[in-house]
Coordinates of C-alpha atoms and ligand atoms in Angstrom, one line a residue:
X1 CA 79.4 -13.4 46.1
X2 CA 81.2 -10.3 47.3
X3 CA 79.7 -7.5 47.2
X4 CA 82.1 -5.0 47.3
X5 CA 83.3 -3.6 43.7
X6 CA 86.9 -4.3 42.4
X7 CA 88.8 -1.6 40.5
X8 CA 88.2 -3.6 37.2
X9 CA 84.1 -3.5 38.2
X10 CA 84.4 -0.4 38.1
X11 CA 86.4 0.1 35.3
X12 CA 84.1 -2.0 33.0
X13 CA 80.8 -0.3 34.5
X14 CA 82.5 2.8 33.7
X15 CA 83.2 1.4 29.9
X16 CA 79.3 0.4 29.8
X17 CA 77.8 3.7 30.9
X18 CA 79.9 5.6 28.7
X19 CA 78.9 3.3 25.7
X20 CA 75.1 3.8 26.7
X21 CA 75.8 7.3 27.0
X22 CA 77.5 7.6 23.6
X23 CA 75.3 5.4 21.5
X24 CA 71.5 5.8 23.2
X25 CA 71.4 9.4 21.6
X26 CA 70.9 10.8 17.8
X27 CA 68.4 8.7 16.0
X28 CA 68.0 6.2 19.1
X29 CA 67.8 8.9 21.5
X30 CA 63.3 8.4 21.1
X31 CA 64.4 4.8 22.7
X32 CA 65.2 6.3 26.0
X33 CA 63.1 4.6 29.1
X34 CA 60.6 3.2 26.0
X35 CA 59.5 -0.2 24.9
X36 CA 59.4 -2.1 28.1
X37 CA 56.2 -3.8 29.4
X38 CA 53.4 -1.8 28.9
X39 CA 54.5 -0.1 26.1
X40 CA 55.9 -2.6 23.6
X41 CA 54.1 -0.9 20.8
X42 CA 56.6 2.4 21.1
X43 CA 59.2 2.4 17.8
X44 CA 59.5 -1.3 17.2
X45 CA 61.4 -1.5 13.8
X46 CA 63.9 1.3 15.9
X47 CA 64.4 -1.1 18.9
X48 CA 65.0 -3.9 16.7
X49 CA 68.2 -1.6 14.7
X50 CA 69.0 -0.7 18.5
X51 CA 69.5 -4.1 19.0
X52 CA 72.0 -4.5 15.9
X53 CA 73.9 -1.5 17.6
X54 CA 73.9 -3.1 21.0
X55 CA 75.2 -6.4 18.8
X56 CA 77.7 -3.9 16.8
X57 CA 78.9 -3.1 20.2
X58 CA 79.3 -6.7 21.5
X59 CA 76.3 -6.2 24.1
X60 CA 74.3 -8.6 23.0
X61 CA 74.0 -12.8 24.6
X62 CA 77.0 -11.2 27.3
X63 CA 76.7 -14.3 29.0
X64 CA 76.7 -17.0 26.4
X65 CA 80.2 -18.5 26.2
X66 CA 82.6 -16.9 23.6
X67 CA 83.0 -20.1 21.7
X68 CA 78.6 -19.4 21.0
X69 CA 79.3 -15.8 20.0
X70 CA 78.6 -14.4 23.4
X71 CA 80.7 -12.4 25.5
X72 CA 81.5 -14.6 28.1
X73 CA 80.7 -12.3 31.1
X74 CA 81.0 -13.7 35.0
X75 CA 77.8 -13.1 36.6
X76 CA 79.1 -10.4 38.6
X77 CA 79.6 -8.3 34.9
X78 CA 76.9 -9.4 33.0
X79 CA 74.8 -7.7 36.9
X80 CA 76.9 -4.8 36.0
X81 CA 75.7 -4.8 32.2
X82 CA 72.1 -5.2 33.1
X83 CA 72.1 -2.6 36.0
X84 CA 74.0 0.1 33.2
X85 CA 71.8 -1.0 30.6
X86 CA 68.6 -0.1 32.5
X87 CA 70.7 2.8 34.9
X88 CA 70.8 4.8 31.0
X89 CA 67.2 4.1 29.8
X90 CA 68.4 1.5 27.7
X91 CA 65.0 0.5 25.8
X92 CA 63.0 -2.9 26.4
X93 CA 64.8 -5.5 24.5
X94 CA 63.4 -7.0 21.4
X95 CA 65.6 -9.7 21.3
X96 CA 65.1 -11.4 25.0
X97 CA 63.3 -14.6 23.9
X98 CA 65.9 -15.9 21.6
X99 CA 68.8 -14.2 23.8
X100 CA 67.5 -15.3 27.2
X101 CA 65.5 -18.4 26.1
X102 CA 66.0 -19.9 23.2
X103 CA 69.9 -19.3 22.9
X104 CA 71.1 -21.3 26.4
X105 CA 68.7 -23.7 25.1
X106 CA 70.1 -24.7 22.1
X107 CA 73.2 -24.6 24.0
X108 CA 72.2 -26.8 26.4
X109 CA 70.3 -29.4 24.3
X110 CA 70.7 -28.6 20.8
X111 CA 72.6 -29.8 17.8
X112 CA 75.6 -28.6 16.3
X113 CA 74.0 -27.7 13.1
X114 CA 70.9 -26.1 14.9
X115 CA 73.5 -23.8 17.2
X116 CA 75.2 -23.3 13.9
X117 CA 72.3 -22.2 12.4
X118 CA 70.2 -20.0 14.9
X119 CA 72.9 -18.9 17.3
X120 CA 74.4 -15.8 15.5
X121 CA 71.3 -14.5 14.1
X122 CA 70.2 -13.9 18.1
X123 CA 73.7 -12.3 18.6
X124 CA 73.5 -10.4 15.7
X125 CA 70.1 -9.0 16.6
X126 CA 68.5 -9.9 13.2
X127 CA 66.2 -12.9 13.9
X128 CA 63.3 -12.5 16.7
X129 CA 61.9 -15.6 18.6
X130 CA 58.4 -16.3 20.1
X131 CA 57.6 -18.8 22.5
X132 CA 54.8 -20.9 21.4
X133 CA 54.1 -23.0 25.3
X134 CA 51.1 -22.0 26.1
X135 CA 47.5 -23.0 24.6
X136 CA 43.8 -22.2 26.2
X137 CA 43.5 -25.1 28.2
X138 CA 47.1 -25.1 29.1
X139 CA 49.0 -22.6 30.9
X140 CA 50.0 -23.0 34.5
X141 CA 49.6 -27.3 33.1
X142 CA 51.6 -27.2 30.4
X143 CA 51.7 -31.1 30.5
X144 CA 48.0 -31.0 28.9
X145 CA 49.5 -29.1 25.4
X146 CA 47.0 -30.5 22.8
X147 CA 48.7 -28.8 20.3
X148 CA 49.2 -31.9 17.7
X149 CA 52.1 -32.8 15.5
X150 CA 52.8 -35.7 13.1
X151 CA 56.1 -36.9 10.6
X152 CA 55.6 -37.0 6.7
X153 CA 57.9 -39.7 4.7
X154 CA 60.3 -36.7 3.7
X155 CA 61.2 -36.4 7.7
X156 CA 59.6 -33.1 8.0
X157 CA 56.7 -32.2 10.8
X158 CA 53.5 -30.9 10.2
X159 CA 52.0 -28.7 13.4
X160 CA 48.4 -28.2 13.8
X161 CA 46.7 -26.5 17.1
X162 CA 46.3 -23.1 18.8
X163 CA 48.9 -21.3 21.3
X164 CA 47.9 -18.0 23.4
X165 CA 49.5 -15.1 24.7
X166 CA 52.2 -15.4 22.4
X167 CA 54.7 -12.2 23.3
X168 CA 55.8 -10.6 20.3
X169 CA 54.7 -13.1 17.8
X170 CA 53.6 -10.4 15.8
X171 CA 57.3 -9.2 15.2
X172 CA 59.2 -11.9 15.2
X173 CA 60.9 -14.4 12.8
X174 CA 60.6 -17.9 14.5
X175 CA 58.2 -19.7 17.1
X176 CA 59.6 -22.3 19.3
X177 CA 56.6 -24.8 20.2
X178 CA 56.0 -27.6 22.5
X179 CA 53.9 -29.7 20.5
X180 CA 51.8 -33.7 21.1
X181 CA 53.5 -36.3 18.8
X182 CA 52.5 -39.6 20.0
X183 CA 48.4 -39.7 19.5
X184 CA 47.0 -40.7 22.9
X185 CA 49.9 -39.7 25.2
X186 CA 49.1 -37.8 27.9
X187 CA 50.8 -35.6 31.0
X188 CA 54.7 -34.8 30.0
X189 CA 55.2 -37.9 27.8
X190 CA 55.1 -38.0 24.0
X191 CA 55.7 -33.7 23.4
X192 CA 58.0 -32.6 21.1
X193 CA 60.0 -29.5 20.4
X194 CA 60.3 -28.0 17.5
X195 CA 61.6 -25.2 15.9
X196 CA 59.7 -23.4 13.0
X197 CA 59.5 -20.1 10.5
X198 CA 56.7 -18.0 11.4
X199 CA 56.3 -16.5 8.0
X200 CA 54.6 -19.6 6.0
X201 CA 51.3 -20.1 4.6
X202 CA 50.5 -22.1 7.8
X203 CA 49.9 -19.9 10.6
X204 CA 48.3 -17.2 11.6
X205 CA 49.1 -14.7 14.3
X206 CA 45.9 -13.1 15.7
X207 CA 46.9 -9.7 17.7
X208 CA 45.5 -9.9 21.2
X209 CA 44.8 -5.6 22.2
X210 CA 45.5 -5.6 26.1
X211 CA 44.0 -3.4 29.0
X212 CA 47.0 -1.4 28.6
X213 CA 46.4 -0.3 24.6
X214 CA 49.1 -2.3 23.2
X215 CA 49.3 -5.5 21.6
X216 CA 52.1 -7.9 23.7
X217 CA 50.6 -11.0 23.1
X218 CA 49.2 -12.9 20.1
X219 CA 46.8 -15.8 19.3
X220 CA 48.7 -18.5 17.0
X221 CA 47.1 -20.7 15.0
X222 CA 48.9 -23.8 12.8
X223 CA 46.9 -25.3 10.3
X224 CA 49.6 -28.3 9.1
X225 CA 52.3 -25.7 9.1
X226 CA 55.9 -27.3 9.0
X227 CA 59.3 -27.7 10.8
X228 CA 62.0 -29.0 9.4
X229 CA 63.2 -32.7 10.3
X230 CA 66.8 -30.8 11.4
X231 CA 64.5 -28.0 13.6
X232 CA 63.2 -30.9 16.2
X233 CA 65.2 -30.0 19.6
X234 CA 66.3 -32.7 21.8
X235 CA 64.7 -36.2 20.8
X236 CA 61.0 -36.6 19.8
X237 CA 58.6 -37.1 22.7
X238 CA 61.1 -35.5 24.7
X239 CA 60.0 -32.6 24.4
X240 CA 59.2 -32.0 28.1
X241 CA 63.0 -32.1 29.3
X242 CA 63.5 -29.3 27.1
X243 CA 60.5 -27.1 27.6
X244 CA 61.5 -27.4 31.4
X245 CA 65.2 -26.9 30.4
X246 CA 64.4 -23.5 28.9
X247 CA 62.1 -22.7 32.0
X248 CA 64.5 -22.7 34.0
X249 CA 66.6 -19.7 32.3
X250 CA 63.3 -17.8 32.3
X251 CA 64.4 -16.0 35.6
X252 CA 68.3 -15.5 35.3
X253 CA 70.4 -12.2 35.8
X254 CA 68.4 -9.7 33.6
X255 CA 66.6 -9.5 36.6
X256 CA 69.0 -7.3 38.0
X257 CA 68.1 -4.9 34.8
X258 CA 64.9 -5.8 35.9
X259 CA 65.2 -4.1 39.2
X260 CA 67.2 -1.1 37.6
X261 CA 64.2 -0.5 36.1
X262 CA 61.5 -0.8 38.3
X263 CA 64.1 1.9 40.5
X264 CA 63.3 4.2 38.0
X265 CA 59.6 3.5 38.2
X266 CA 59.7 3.7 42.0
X267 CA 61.7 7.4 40.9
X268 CA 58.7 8.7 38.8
X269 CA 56.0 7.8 41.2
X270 CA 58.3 9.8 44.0
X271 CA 58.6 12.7 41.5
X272 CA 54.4 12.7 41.1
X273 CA 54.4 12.5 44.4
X274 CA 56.2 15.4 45.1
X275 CA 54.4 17.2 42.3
X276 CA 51.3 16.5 44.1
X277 CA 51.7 17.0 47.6
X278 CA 51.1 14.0 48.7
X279 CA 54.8 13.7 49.0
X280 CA 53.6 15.2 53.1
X281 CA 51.1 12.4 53.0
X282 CA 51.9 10.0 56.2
X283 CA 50.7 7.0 54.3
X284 CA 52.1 7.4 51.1
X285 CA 55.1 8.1 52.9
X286 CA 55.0 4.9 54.4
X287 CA 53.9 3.0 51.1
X288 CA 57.3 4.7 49.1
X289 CA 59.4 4.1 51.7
X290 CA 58.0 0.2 52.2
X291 CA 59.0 0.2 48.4
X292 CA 62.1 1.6 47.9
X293 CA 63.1 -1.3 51.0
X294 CA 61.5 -4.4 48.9
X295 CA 63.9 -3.0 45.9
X296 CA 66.9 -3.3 48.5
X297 CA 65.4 -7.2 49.6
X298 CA 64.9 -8.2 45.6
X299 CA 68.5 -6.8 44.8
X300 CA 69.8 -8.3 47.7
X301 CA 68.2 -11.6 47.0
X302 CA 68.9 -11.7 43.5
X303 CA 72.2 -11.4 44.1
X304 CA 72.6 -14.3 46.5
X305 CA 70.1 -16.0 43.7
X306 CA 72.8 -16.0 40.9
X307 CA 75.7 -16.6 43.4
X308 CA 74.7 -19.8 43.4
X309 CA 74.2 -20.6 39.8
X310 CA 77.7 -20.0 38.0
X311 CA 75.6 -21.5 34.0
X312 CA 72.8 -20.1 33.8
X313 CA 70.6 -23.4 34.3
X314 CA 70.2 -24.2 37.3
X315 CA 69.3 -21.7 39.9
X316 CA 68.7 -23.2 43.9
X317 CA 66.2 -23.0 46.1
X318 CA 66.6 -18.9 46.3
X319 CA 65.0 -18.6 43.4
X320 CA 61.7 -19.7 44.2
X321 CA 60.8 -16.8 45.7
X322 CA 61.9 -14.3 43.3
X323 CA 58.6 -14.7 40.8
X324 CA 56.4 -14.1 43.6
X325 CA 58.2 -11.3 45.4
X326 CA 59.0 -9.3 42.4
X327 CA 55.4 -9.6 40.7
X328 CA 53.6 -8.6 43.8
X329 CA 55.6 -5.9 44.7
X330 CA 55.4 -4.5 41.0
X331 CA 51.3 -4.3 41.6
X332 CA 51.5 -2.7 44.8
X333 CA 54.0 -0.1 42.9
X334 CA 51.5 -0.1 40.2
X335 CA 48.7 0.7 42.6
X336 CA 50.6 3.1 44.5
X337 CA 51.2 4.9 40.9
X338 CA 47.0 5.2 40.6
X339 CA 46.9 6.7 44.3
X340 CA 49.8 9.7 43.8
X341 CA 48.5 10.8 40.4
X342 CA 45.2 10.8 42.0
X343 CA 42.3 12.0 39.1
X344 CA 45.5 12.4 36.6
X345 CA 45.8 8.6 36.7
X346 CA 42.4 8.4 34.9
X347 CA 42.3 10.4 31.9
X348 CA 44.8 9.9 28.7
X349 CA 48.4 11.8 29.3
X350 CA 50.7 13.3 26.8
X351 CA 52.7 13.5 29.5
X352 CA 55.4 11.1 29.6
X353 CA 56.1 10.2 33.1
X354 CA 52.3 10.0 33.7
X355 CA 51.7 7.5 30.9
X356 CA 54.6 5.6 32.1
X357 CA 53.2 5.2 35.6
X358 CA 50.0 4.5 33.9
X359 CA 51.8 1.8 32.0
X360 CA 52.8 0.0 35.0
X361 CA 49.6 0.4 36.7
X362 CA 48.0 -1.8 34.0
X363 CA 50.7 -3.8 32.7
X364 CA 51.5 -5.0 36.6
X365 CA 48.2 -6.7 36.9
X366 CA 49.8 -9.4 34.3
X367 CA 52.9 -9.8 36.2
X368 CA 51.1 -12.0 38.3
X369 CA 50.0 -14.2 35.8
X370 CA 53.0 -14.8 33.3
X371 CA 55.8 -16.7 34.0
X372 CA 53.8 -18.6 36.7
X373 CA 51.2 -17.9 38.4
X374 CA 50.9 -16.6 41.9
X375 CA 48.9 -20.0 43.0
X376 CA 51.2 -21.7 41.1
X377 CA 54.2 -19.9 42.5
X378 CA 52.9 -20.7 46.3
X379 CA 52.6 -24.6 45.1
X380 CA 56.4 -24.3 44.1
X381 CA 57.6 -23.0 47.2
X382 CA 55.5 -25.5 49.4
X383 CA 56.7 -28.4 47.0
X384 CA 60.1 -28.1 46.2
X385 CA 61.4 -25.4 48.8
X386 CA 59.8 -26.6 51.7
X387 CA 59.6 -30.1 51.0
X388 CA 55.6 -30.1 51.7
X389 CA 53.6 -33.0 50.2
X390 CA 52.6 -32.2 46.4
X391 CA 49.1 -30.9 46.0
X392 CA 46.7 -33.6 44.7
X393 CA 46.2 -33.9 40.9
X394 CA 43.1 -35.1 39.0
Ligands
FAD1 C1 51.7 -10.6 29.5 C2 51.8 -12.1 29.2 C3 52.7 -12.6 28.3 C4 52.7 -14.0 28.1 N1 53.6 -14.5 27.1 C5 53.6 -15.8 26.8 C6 54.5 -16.3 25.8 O1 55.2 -15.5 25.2 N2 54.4 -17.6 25.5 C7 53.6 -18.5 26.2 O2 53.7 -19.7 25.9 N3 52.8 -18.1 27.2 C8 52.8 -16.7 27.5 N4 51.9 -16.3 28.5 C9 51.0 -17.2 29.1 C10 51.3 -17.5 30.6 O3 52.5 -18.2 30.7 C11 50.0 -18.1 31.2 O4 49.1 -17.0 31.3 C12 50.3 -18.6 32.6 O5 51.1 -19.8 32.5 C13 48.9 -19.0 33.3 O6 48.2 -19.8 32.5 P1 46.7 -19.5 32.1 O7 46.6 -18.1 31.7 O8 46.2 -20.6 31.2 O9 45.8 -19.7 33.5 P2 45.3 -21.0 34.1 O10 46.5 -22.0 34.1 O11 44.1 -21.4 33.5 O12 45.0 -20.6 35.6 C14 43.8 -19.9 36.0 C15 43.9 -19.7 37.5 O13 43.9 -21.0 38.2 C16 45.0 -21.1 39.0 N5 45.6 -22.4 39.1 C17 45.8 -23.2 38.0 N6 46.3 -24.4 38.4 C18 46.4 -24.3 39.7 C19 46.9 -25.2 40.7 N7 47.4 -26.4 40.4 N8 46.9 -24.8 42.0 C20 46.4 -23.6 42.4 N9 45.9 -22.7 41.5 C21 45.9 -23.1 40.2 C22 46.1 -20.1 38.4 O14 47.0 -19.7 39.3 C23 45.2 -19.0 38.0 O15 44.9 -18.1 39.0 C24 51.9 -14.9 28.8 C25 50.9 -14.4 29.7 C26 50.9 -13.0 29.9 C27 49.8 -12.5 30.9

């Protein structure tokens, strides 16, 4: 990838920032720097019309192909999108499980009638998407999903079982769920994937309230609730090659936006620093200035990640290390957060800025667990990256 900017890069990053500028203001101007992790409870039903402005706009799925109702970007744009998107305080995105996961799934492995079907409501911003993987006894093993499910005559499925730390189940439309459908089966083989309504007589969403105040995450239950026989991705039983397919978008180029935010982070904490005095402090010199360096390594890496990966499926070995890099340096950002603000950390802020570093403090302690573990992170680099022996399994 070359790093240096074209004329047209700067052109189109030029186009984006003055969008932002011209349409993150008047009744979305609240939005600003809101509703990422953390604070996913701020304006909801307002992010979700931002979201039909961003789509209004053409800014929504940039990276799908054109003939999916994307916008087709090289990776090089849709980093420029991301970083202008986050550069302007452009709110946490409602719409990332079906644009991010869901959508280059059913790309990738669904039918023409299902990318007919759920494709434009994700570009259009008007229908939200959970992701029903994990269960209690199965998050980093996702191969023991007891979750059951079972055919009637008329073709259609019947789901029964419990999923877990369901983000945003609470305010969205559909669930995708990896579900048992041959009795006995074990490990990866006989799981299915299926596609279903969250708003029927079958399920119920349980709000889980986190350490941080807000409700991310959701219990699930399915008592015989149903998917259509059409709303089965990929063949039945095979449910694993997709679950994994769609794993492997989970970390793609909005990491860049990512990283535009967590600048901005690094920003506030410099700011309460300053505000402070410890901003003379030798160590918490040391500790900002360590930071503000691992943001340079994670751009620099991510970058060299996606120049490898021109679809969007199938990132290389770079990639391993990105989880566990990014999540750990979040905490320590988080943690260095608690040590500027000093006693102001601990009590309730109407201040902005505080609550946001406050945010991070307590959301970052989950960034180690979602999306992979740490352990499990470690296992991937030894296995895969370095071609170590695979850890023994019971
Ligand atoms: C904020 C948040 C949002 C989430 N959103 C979703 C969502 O939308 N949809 C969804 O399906 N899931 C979601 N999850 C669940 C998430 O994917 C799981 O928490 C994660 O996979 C870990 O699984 P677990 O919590 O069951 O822990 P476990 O798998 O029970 O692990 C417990 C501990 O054991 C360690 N461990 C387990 N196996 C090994 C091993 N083989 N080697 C070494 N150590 C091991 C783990 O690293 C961990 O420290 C979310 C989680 C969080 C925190």
């Amino acid at each position: 990838m070359d790093l240096k900017p074209t004329a047209q890069d700067e052109a189109f990053r030029a186009e984006i920032a003055d969008w932002m500028h011209r349409h993150l203001s008047g009744e979305f101007a609240p939005l600003k720097y809101r509703g990422g992790p953390g604070d996913e409870e701020a304006w909801p039903e307002l992010r979700k019309a931002w979201e039909q402005e961003l789509a209004r706009g053409g800014w929504t799925c940039v990276g799908w192909p054109q003939a999916h109702g994307g916008r087709g970007l090289s990776i090089e744009q849709q980093v420029i999108f991301h970083e202008e998107y986050a550069r302007a305080g452009g709110p946490g995105r409602m719409g990332h499980i079906g644009e991010g996961l869901l959508g280059p799934t059913l790309i990738a492995y669904g039918t023409p009638d299902q990318r007919a079907r759920f494709l434009p409501g994700i570009v259009a911003g008007t229908t939200y998407w959970a992701q029903g993987y994990s269960e209690p006894s199965a998050g980093s093993d996702l191969a023991n999903v007891q979750t059951k499910c079972w055919q009637e005559a008329d073709g259609s499925w019947r789901v029964k079982g419990q999923k877990v730390w369901t983000s945003l189940a609470h305010e969205s439309d559909w669930i995708f769920v990896l579900a048992r459908s041959e009795p006995g089966s074990v490990g990866r083989h006989g799981l299915t994937f299926l596609l279903m309504p969250l708003d029927q007589p079958g399920i119920e969403i349980r709000p889980i309230r986190q350490l941080s105040g807000s409700c991310e995450f959701n219990e699930v239950f399915f008592d015989a609730a149903v998917a259509k026989a059409d709303d089965v991705v990929g063949a039945p039983g095979d449910g694993w090659k997709v679950a994994m397919g769609l794993l492997a978008v989970e970390r793609g180029v909005s990491t860049l936006g990512q990283q535009m935010h967590f600048a901005h982070e690094l920003e506030l904490v410099i700011k309460a620093a300053k505000a402070s005095g410890l901003a003379g402090d030798a160590l918490i010199r040391d500790r900002i200035a360590r930071a503000w360096s691992g943001l340079r390594v994670m751009r620099y890496n991510a970058l060299r990640m996606l120049a490898g990966d021109s679809h969007g499926m199938s990132l290389g070995r770079e990639a391993l290390i990105y989880k566990y890099y990014w999540s750990n340096w979040h905490r320590d950002l988080g943690e260095l957060a608690m040590d500027v603000l000093g006693p102001l950390g601990d009590v309730p802020s109407d201040d902005i800025d505080v609550l946001r570093l406050q945010q991070v403090y307590l959301f970052s302690r989950a960034d180690t667990i979602y999306g992979g573990t740490n352990e499990i992170q470690l296992n991937l680099i030894a296995e895969r990256g370095l071609g170590m022996p695979r850890e023994a399994r019971g």
